[in-house]
CSV table of C-alpha atoms in Angstrom, one decimal:
chain,number,residue,atom,x,y,z
O,1465,MET,CA,111.7,108.6,120.9
O,1466,LEU,CA,111.9,110.4,117.9
O,1467,ASP,CA,109.5,109.3,115.2
O,1468,ARG,CA,110.3,110.1,111.7
O,1469,SER,CA,109.3,108.3,108.5
O,1470,TYR,CA,112.2,107.1,106.9
O,1471,VAL,CA,112.0,105.9,102.8
O,1472,VAL,CA,114.1,102.3,103.3
O,1473,PRO,CA,112.9,102.1,107.0
O,1474,TRP,CA,113.5,99.0,109.2
O,1475,GLY,CA,111.8,96.0,109.0
O,1476,LYS,CA,109.2,95.0,110.7
O,1477,ARG,CA,108.4,91.9,109.4
O,1478,GLY,CA,110.6,88.9,108.1
O,1479,SER,CA,108.9,87.4,105.6
O,1480,ILE,CA,105.7,87.4,103.1
O,1481,SER,CA,103.3,85.4,103.1
O,1482,ALA,CA,100.0,87.1,103.0
O,1483,GLY,CA,98.2,85.0,101.0
O,1484,ALA,CA,98.8,81.4,102.4
O,1485,GLU,CA,98.5,83.8,105.9
O,1486,ALA,CA,94.7,84.5,104.3
O,1487,ALA,CA,94.1,81.8,103.7
O,1488,VAL,CA,94.9,79.8,107.5
O,1489,LEU,CA,92.3,82.5,109.6
O,1490,THR,CA,90.0,82.0,107.2
O,1491,GLU,CA,89.7,78.4,108.0
O,1492,LEU,CA,90.4,78.8,111.3
O,1493,ALA,CA,87.5,81.6,111.6
O,1494,ARG,CA,85.3,78.7,109.9
O,1495,ASP,CA,86.9,75.6,112.3
O,1496,THR,CA,84.8,74.3,115.1
O,1497,ALA,CA,86.9,72.1,116.6
O,1498,PRO,CA,89.7,73.5,119.6
O,1499,LEU,CA,92.1,75.4,118.9
O,1500,PRO,CA,94.4,74.1,121.7
O,1501,ALA,CA,93.8,70.7,120.1
O,1502,GLY,CA,98.1,70.5,118.7
O,1503,SER,CA,96.6,68.6,115.2
O,1504,ARG,CA,97.8,71.8,113.8
O,1505,ARG,CA,100.2,72.7,116.1
O,1506,GLU,CA,102.0,68.9,115.8
O,1507,ALA,CA,102.4,69.4,111.0
O,1508,PHE,CA,103.9,72.7,111.9
O,1509,GLU,CA,106.8,70.9,114.1
O,1510,ARG,CA,107.0,68.0,111.2
O,1511,SER,CA,107.6,70.6,108.7
O,1512,PHE,CA,110.0,72.7,110.4
O,1513,ALA,CA,112.2,69.9,111.6
O,1514,ASP,CA,112.1,68.5,108.0
O,1515,THR,CA,112.9,71.8,107.2
O,1516,VAL,CA,115.6,72.0,109.0
O,1517,GLY,CA,116.7,68.3,108.9
O,1518,SER,CA,116.5,67.3,112.7
O,1519,ARG,CA,115.1,64.2,114.1
O,1520,HIS,CA,112.5,66.5,116.1
O,1521,ALA,CA,111.0,70.5,116.8
O,1522,ILE,CA,108.9,71.2,119.5
O,1523,SER,CA,107.7,74.9,119.2
O,1524,VAL,CA,107.2,76.9,122.4
O,1525,THR,CA,105.9,80.4,122.7
O,1526,SER,CA,108.9,82.8,122.0
O,1527,GLY,CA,112.6,82.6,121.3
O,1528,THR,CA,113.7,84.0,124.2
O,1529,VAL,CA,111.7,80.6,126.3
O,1530,ALA,CA,113.0,78.6,123.9
O,1531,LEU,CA,116.6,79.8,125.3
O,1532,HIS,CA,115.5,79.1,129.0
O,1533,LEU,CA,114.0,75.4,128.3
O,1534,ALA,CA,117.2,74.4,126.8
O,1535,VAL,CA,119.5,75.5,129.2
O,1536,ARG,CA,117.1,74.2,131.7
O,1537,LEU,CA,117.8,70.5,129.7
O,1538,LEU,CA,121.7,71.3,129.9
O,1539,GLY,CA,121.4,70.6,133.1
O,1540,LEU,CA,124.0,73.3,135.0
O,1541,ALA,CA,125.7,72.5,138.5
O,1542,PRO,CA,127.2,75.2,140.8
O,1543,GLY,CA,131.0,75.4,139.1
O,1544,ASP,CA,130.1,74.8,135.8
O,1545,GLU,CA,131.4,76.4,133.3
O,1546,VAL,CA,129.5,77.5,130.0
O,1547,ILE,CA,131.2,79.5,126.9
O,1548,ALA,CA,128.7,82.2,125.7
O,1549,THR,CA,129.1,84.7,122.5
O,1550,PRO,CA,129.5,88.4,123.4
O,1551,GLN,CA,127.9,89.6,120.3
O,1552,THR,CA,124.7,88.5,120.5
O,1553,HIS,CA,121.3,89.5,121.7
O,1554,ARG,CA,120.7,89.9,125.6
O,1555,ALA,CA,118.2,86.5,125.7
O,1556,THR,CA,120.9,84.0,124.1
O,1557,VAL,CA,122.8,84.5,127.9
O,1558,GLN,CA,119.8,85.8,129.8
O,1559,PRO,CA,118.7,82.2,130.6
O,1560,LEU,CA,122.9,81.6,132.7
O,1561,CYS,CA,121.6,83.9,134.6
O,1562,ASP,CA,119.4,82.0,136.4
O,1563,HIS,CA,122.5,79.5,137.5
O,1564,ASP,CA,125.1,79.3,139.3
O,1565,VAL,CA,127.9,79.0,136.9
O,1566,ARG,CA,130.6,80.8,135.5
O,1567,VAL,CA,130.4,82.0,132.2
O,1568,ARG,CA,133.3,83.4,129.7
O,1569,PHE,CA,133.0,85.2,126.8
O,1570,CYS,CA,134.7,83.9,123.8
O,1571,ASP,CA,136.0,86.6,121.6
O,1572,ILE,CA,134.5,86.2,117.8
O,1573,ASP,CA,136.0,86.9,114.3
O,1574,PRO,CA,135.8,90.5,112.8
O,1575,ALA,CA,135.1,89.0,109.6
O,1576,THR,CA,131.8,86.7,110.5
O,1577,LEU,CA,130.6,88.4,113.8
O,1578,ASN,CA,130.4,84.7,114.6
O,1579,ILE,CA,132.4,83.1,117.8
O,1580,ASP,CA,136.3,82.7,116.9
O,1581,PRO,CA,137.3,79.1,116.6
O,1582,ALA,CA,140.7,80.0,117.1
O,1583,ALA,CA,139.8,81.9,120.6
O,1584,LEU,CA,137.5,78.7,122.2
O,1585,GLU,CA,139.8,76.1,122.7
O,1586,ALA,CA,141.5,78.4,125.3
O,1587,LEU,CA,138.5,79.4,127.0
O,1588,ILE,CA,137.5,75.5,128.1
O,1589,THR,CA,138.8,74.0,131.0
O,1590,PRO,CA,137.3,70.9,133.1
O,1591,ARG,CA,134.2,72.5,133.9
O,1592,THR,CA,133.4,73.7,130.9
O,1593,ARG,CA,129.9,72.0,129.8
O,1594,ALA,CA,128.5,74.4,127.5
O,1595,LEU,CA,128.6,76.6,124.3
O,1596,LEU,CA,126.3,78.7,123.4
O,1597,LEU,CA,126.5,80.5,120.2
O,1598,VAL,CA,124.5,82.2,117.3
O,1599,HIS,CA,124.8,83.0,113.4
O,1600,TYR,CA,124.9,86.2,113.6
O,1601,GLY,CA,122.4,88.6,111.1
O,1602,GLY,CA,122.3,84.6,109.4
O,1603,CYS,CA,126.1,84.3,109.1
O,1604,PRO,CA,126.4,80.5,109.6
O,1605,ALA,CA,129.5,79.4,112.4
O,1606,GLU,CA,132.8,77.6,111.3
O,1607,MET,CA,130.5,74.6,113.0
O,1608,ASP,CA,133.2,72.2,111.5
O,1609,THR,CA,135.9,72.8,114.2
O,1610,ILE,CA,134.1,74.2,116.5
O,1611,MET,CA,132.2,70.6,116.6
O,1612,ALA,CA,135.9,69.0,116.7
O,1613,LEU,CA,136.5,71.1,119.6
O,1614,ALA,CA,133.4,70.9,121.6
O,1615,ARG,CA,133.5,66.6,120.8
O,1616,ARG,CA,137.4,65.8,121.9
O,1617,HIS,CA,136.6,68.2,125.2
O,1618,GLY,CA,132.7,66.2,125.8
O,1619,VAL,CA,131.3,69.6,125.8
O,1620,VAL,CA,127.1,70.6,124.7
O,1621,VAL,CA,126.7,73.0,122.4
O,1622,LEU,CA,123.6,75.0,121.4
O,1623,GLU,CA,123.3,77.0,118.6
O,1624,ASP,CA,121.0,79.8,118.3
O,1625,CYS,CA,119.5,80.2,115.3
O,1626,ALA,CA,117.5,83.6,115.2
O,1627,HIS,CA,119.0,84.8,112.5
O,1628,ALA,CA,119.5,81.5,110.5
O,1629,LEU,CA,116.1,80.3,109.4
O,1630,GLY,CA,116.9,79.5,106.0
O,1631,ALA,CA,120.9,79.6,105.8
O,1632,ARG,CA,123.4,76.7,104.8
O,1633,TYR,CA,126.5,75.2,106.0
O,1634,ARG,CA,128.3,72.7,104.1
O,1635,GLY,CA,124.9,71.4,102.8
O,1636,ARG,CA,123.1,71.5,106.2
O,1637,SER,CA,120.7,73.8,107.7
O,1638,PRO,CA,121.3,75.5,110.9
O,1639,GLY,CA,118.9,73.9,113.0
O,1640,SER,CA,120.9,70.5,113.1
O,1641,LEU,CA,124.8,71.2,113.2
O,1642,ALA,CA,124.8,70.7,117.2
O,1643,ASP,CA,123.4,68.8,119.8
O,1644,LEU,CA,120.7,71.8,120.5
O,1645,ALA,CA,119.1,74.7,118.3
O,1646,THR,CA,116.7,76.8,119.9
O,1647,PHE,CA,114.6,79.1,116.2
O,1648,SER,CA,113.0,83.1,117.4
O,1649,LEU,CA,109.8,83.2,115.2
O,1650,ARG,CA,109.2,86.7,116.3
O,1651,ASN,CA,107.8,89.2,113.7
O,1652,ALA,CA,111.1,90.6,112.4
O,1653,LYS,CA,112.8,86.9,111.8
O,1654,ASN,CA,112.9,85.0,108.7
O,1655,GLY,CA,110.2,83.1,109.5
O,1656,ALA,CA,108.1,85.6,111.4
O,1657,LEU,CA,104.8,84.8,113.5
O,1658,PRO,CA,102.3,86.8,113.7
O,1659,GLY,CA,104.0,88.3,117.0
O,1660,GLU,CA,106.0,85.5,118.9
O,1661,GLY,CA,107.0,81.8,118.8
O,1662,GLY,CA,109.8,79.9,119.0
O,1663,VAL,CA,111.2,76.5,118.1
O,1664,ILE,CA,114.0,73.9,120.0
O,1665,THR,CA,115.6,71.1,117.6
O,1666,CYS,CA,117.2,68.4,118.4
O,1667,ASP,CA,118.0,64.7,117.4
O,1668,ARG,CA,117.7,62.7,120.6
O,1669,ASP,CA,114.8,61.0,121.4
O,1670,ASP,CA,114.6,61.4,125.2
O,1671,TRP,CA,116.0,65.1,125.2
O,1672,ALA,CA,112.8,66.1,123.1
O,1673,GLU,CA,110.4,63.9,125.6
O,1674,ARG,CA,111.6,65.6,128.2
O,1675,LEU,CA,111.2,69.2,126.3
O,1676,ARG,CA,107.7,68.9,126.0
O,1677,ARG,CA,107.1,68.3,129.1
O,1678,LEU,CA,109.0,71.0,130.7
O,1679,ARG,CA,107.0,73.3,128.3
O,1680,THR,CA,103.7,72.2,129.9
O,1681,ALA,CA,102.9,70.9,133.8
O,1682,ASP,CA,101.8,67.5,132.7
O,1683,ARG,CA,101.7,64.7,134.9
O,1684,ASP,CA,105.0,62.3,134.0
O,1685,THR,CA,103.0,59.2,133.9
O,1686,ARG,CA,106.5,57.2,134.3
O,1687,ILE,CA,105.4,57.4,138.1
O,1688,ALA,CA,101.6,57.2,137.8
O,1689,ARG,CA,100.3,55.6,140.7
O,1690,THR,CA,98.6,52.4,140.0
O,1691,PRO,CA,94.9,52.7,141.7
O,1692,PRO,CA,93.7,50.2,144.4
O,1693,ALA,CA,91.4,47.5,143.3
O,1694,GLY,CA,87.5,48.8,144.1
O,1695,ALA,CA,88.8,52.3,143.5
O,1696,ALA,CA,86.4,53.2,140.8
O,1697,ARG,CA,83.5,55.1,142.0
O,1698,PRO,CA,80.1,53.0,140.0
O,1699,GLY,CA,77.2,55.1,138.7
O,1700,LEU,CA,80.1,57.4,136.8
O,1701,LEU,CA,80.9,57.6,133.7
O,1702,PRO,CA,84.4,55.7,132.6
O,1703,TRP,CA,86.4,58.9,131.9
O,1704,THR,CA,85.9,59.9,135.8
O,1705,ALA,CA,87.9,57.5,137.2
O,1706,ARG,CA,90.6,59.5,135.9
O,1707,THR,CA,89.5,62.5,137.0
O,1708,GLU,CA,90.9,61.1,141.4
O,1709,PRO,CA,93.4,62.2,142.5
O,1710,LEU,CA,94.6,59.3,143.5
O,1711,HIS,CA,94.7,58.3,139.9
O,1712,ARG,CA,97.3,61.5,138.7
O,1713,GLY,CA,100.6,60.8,138.2
O,1714,ALA,CA,103.2,62.5,140.3
O,1715,PRO,CA,105.0,65.5,138.4
O,1716,ARG,CA,109.5,64.6,139.2
O,1717,ARG,CA,109.9,68.7,138.0
O,1718,PRO,CA,108.2,72.0,137.6
O,1719,GLY,CA,106.8,72.1,133.9
O,1720,SER,CA,105.2,75.1,132.5
O,1721,ASP,CA,102.7,76.9,130.3
O,1722,ALA,CA,104.6,77.8,126.7
O,1723,THR,CA,102.9,75.4,124.2
O,1724,MET,CA,102.3,77.3,120.9
O,1725,PRO,CA,98.8,77.9,120.8
O,1726,ASP,CA,97.5,75.4,117.3
O,1727,ALA,CA,96.2,79.0,115.5
O,1728,VAL,CA,99.6,80.1,115.9
O,1729,ALA,CA,101.2,77.2,114.9
O,1730,ALA,CA,99.0,76.9,111.7
O,1731,LEU,CA,100.0,80.1,110.2
O,1732,GLY,CA,103.6,79.3,111.3
O,1733,GLN,CA,103.2,76.5,108.1
O,1734,ALA,CA,102.1,79.4,105.9
O,1735,GLN,CA,105.5,80.9,106.8
O,1736,LEU,CA,107.3,77.9,106.1
O,1737,THR,CA,106.1,77.8,102.6
O,1738,GLY,CA,107.5,81.3,101.7
O,1739,LEU,CA,110.9,80.8,103.3
O,1740,ARG,CA,112.7,80.4,100.8
O,1741,ALA,CA,111.6,83.0,98.2
O,1742,ALA,CA,111.7,85.5,100.9
O,1743,VAL,CA,116.0,84.7,101.7
O,1744,ASP,CA,116.3,84.3,98.4
O,1745,ARG,CA,115.2,88.5,97.9
O,1746,ARG,CA,117.6,89.1,101.1
O,1747,ARG,CA,120.4,87.4,99.5
O,1748,ALA,CA,119.4,89.3,96.1
O,1749,LEU,CA,119.6,92.5,97.4
O,1750,ALA,CA,122.1,91.6,99.3
O,1751,ALA,CA,124.4,91.2,96.6
O,1752,ARG,CA,123.5,95.0,94.6
O,1753,LEU,CA,125.2,96.5,98.5
O,1754,ASP,CA,128.1,94.4,98.3
O,1755,GLU,CA,128.9,95.4,94.5
O,1756,VAL,CA,128.5,98.7,96.1
O,1757,LEU,CA,131.4,98.0,98.3
O,1758,THR,CA,133.6,96.5,96.1
O,1759,ARG,CA,133.9,100.9,94.3
O,1760,TYR,CA,134.9,102.3,98.0
O,1761,PRO,CA,138.2,99.6,100.5
O,1762,PHE,CA,137.5,101.8,103.6
O,1763,VAL,CA,133.9,99.7,104.3
O,1764,THR,CA,133.9,96.3,103.4
O,1765,PRO,CA,130.3,93.7,104.0
O,1766,GLN,CA,130.2,91.4,107.1
O,1767,SER,CA,132.1,88.2,105.0
O,1768,ALA,CA,130.4,84.2,105.2
O,1769,PRO,CA,132.8,81.3,105.1
O,1770,ALA,CA,132.8,80.2,100.6
O,1771,HIS,CA,131.3,76.6,102.1
O,1772,SER,CA,128.4,78.3,103.6
O,1773,GLU,CA,125.3,80.3,102.3
O,1774,HIS,CA,124.5,83.7,104.0
O,1775,ALA,CA,120.3,84.4,105.3
O,1776,TYR,CA,120.9,87.8,105.4
O,1777,HIS,CA,118.6,88.6,108.6
O,1778,LEU,CA,120.7,91.4,108.9
O,1779,TYR,CA,122.4,93.2,106.2
O,1780,THR,CA,126.8,94.3,107.9
O,1781,CYS,CA,129.2,96.6,106.7
O,1782,PHE,CA,132.6,97.4,108.2
O,1783,ALA,CA,133.9,100.4,108.3
O,1784,ASP,CA,138.0,101.5,108.8
O,1785,ARG,CA,137.6,103.8,111.7
O,1786,GLN,CA,135.3,105.1,114.3
O,1787,GLU,CA,134.7,109.0,113.0
O,1788,LEU,CA,133.7,106.9,109.0
O,1789,ARG,CA,131.1,105.0,110.2
O,1790,ASP,CA,130.0,107.8,112.1
O,1791,GLN,CA,129.5,109.9,108.8
O,1792,LEU,CA,128.3,107.5,106.4
O,1793,VAL,CA,125.5,106.5,109.1
O,1794,LEU,CA,125.0,110.2,109.4
O,1795,ALA,CA,124.6,110.6,105.5
O,1796,LEU,CA,122.3,107.6,105.1
O,1797,ASP,CA,120.2,108.5,107.8
O,1798,ARG,CA,120.3,112.3,106.1
O,1799,ARG,CA,118.7,110.4,102.8
O,1800,GLY,CA,116.3,108.8,104.6
O,1801,VAL,CA,117.8,105.7,105.1
O,1802,GLU,CA,117.0,103.8,108.5
O,1803,ILE,CA,120.3,102.6,110.0
O,1804,GLN,CA,120.7,99.9,113.6
O,1805,LEU,CA,123.6,98.6,115.5
O,1806,ARG,CA,122.7,95.3,117.0
O,1807,TYR,CA,125.0,94.1,119.1
O,1808,PHE,CA,126.3,95.6,122.2
O,1809,PRO,CA,129.0,93.9,123.6
O,1810,GLN,CA,127.0,91.4,126.5
O,1811,HIS,CA,129.6,90.8,128.5
O,1812,LEU,CA,129.5,95.3,128.8
O,1813,LEU,CA,125.9,94.8,130.3
O,1814,PRO,CA,125.6,95.7,133.4
O,1815,GLN,CA,124.2,92.0,134.9
O,1816,TRP,CA,127.4,90.6,133.2
O,1817,ARG,CA,129.6,93.3,134.8
O,1818,HIS,CA,128.2,92.5,138.1
O,1819,ARG,CA,128.9,89.0,137.7
O,1820,GLY,CA,133.5,90.4,137.0
O,1821,HIS,CA,133.3,90.8,133.4
O,1822,LEU,CA,134.9,94.4,132.1
O,1823,ARG,CA,136.3,95.9,128.6
O,1824,GLY,CA,139.5,94.4,126.7
O,1825,GLU,CA,138.2,90.5,127.5
O,1826,CYS,CA,137.1,90.3,124.1
O,1827,PRO,CA,138.7,93.1,122.0
O,1828,ALA,CA,137.3,92.3,118.8
O,1829,ALA,CA,133.9,92.3,119.9
O,1830,GLU,CA,134.1,95.1,121.0
O,1831,ARG,CA,136.4,97.7,118.2
O,1832,SER,CA,132.9,95.8,115.8
O,1833,TRP,CA,130.4,97.6,118.2
O,1834,PHE,CA,132.2,101.0,119.3
O,1835,ASP,CA,133.6,101.8,116.3
O,1836,GLN,CA,133.5,99.8,112.5
O,1837,HIS,CA,129.9,98.4,111.6
O,1838,LEU,CA,126.9,98.7,111.3
O,1839,ASN,CA,123.6,97.6,109.9
O,1840,LEU,CA,121.3,98.4,106.2
O,1841,PRO,CA,118.4,97.1,105.6
O,1842,CYS,CA,117.6,94.3,104.8
O,1843,HIS,CA,114.1,92.4,104.0
O,1844,PRO,CA,111.6,91.2,101.6
O,1845,LEU,CA,109.1,93.8,102.6
O,1846,LEU,CA,111.1,96.9,100.4
O,1847,THR,CA,109.1,97.6,97.8
O,1848,PRO,CA,111.6,97.4,94.3
O,1849,PRO,CA,112.1,100.8,94.2
O,1850,GLN,CA,113.1,100.9,98.1
O,1851,GLU,CA,115.6,99.2,97.2
O,1852,THR,CA,116.9,100.8,94.0
O,1853,TYR,CA,116.9,103.8,96.7
O,1854,LEU,CA,118.5,102.1,99.5
O,1855,VAL,CA,121.4,101.4,96.9
O,1856,GLU,CA,121.7,104.6,95.0
O,1857,ALA,CA,121.9,106.0,98.7
O,1858,LEU,CA,125.0,103.5,100.0
O,1859,ASP,CA,126.5,104.8,97.0
O,1860,ALA,CA,125.8,108.5,97.5
O,1861,SER,CA,126.7,108.3,100.4
O,1862,LEU,CA,130.3,106.4,100.6
O,1863,ALA,CA,131.0,108.6,97.7
O,1864,GLU,CA,130.1,111.8,99.7
O,1865,LEU,CA,132.6,110.1,102.8
O,1866,ASN,CA,135.6,109.8,99.7
O,1867,GLY,CA,135.3,113.1,98.8
O,1868,GLY,CA,132.7,113.2,96.4
O,1869,PRO,CA,129.9,116.7,96.5
O,1870,PRO,CA,128.3,116.9,99.3
O,1871,ALA,CA,124.3,114.4,99.9
O,1872,PRO,CA,121.1,115.9,97.7
O,1873,ALA,CA,118.4,116.3,100.0
O,1874,PRO,CA,116.2,112.9,100.9
O,1875,LEU,CA,113.6,112.3,98.7
O,1876,PRO,CA,110.1,111.6,100.4
O,1877,ALA,CA,108.6,108.6,101.4
O,1878,THR,CA,106.0,109.0,98.9
O,1879,ALA,CA,108.5,109.4,96.0
O,1880,CYS,CA,109.2,105.3,97.0
O,1881,GLY,CA,106.0,103.9,98.0
O,1882,ARG,CA,104.3,104.1,101.7
O,1883,TYR,CA,106.2,100.8,103.4
């Protein structure tokens, strides 16, 4: 891969809480308590549940692990059907490869890139067990309509909120809008941890209990055997009786080792304190980019429903046709703006083509990827000069495509400050 320095780079970290994180790291270095003890993890889970308005938050080691455990909780059986979005990272639908189920990809609304409720109902059959959706880029899906359809047909809805921490839908947060939700806290997300982290949220007590067991290899104490009278060995300390194999519970299902480390959870708690400020910075930059696009009718921004608040994990816009999109990408790249295209339609990846999925199945998602959409940098680690340069570079690139003067040479990275 070509290594180059961009004036306006893609985000490597999704949020800023440097002072809070430094204080936590100092505290951890001085603390003599065992780091896996769990008190910080429990505090982080309570804070996360309060943040999204969910009854339970179960932290795990990554967003991918969260998706795998959530899908496992669905209890899918051979012959079941699951509806999923094609407009997402492969991790959203990858857990379904482990199950003998039929996946039906639902096309997207071309303005939001979320599942199109108008296309959803036709895919529901008596065998449909679950729906997997995302809030693409932090733009909330039209959840009232989707949940009404799901309730009518007895379908469980799992929302992948990897992009949506800090978003709002009719005054509520993603993570509390469906039956079950997962979050990724990987480094580039809105609530970023140093490396990896994930959370599953739900309101059902029985689901939360099972998820806590699935994330560990703990025994199921509900079926622990009662030791016979006189089984305790004399002369040993009282706690040694619990180590006898006869006294252990018998596991009913396989577990894992996916518990979030206490130190990582402490850093997650610090990140939550800076979440609102980081999302506000994303929204302010997005508003400046939107204002530029209003001057050029051949490019439009992703539109969020009027009753929602976009979290802008991604800033997405659409060109009228492929030629314009490709020219815009090249014009911005020449000016030192790093561009991304996210994501390739899932139903066209090899693992899903192998299961019979073909081009033409989700025409709106395909048209978006191949012809229209691009993602601009939008994250709180950009400096004010970098933000201004991005806005001006976008304006100049669009003016060039609109018949304006040729692109000037890009400024060196030092002109805007190092990233």
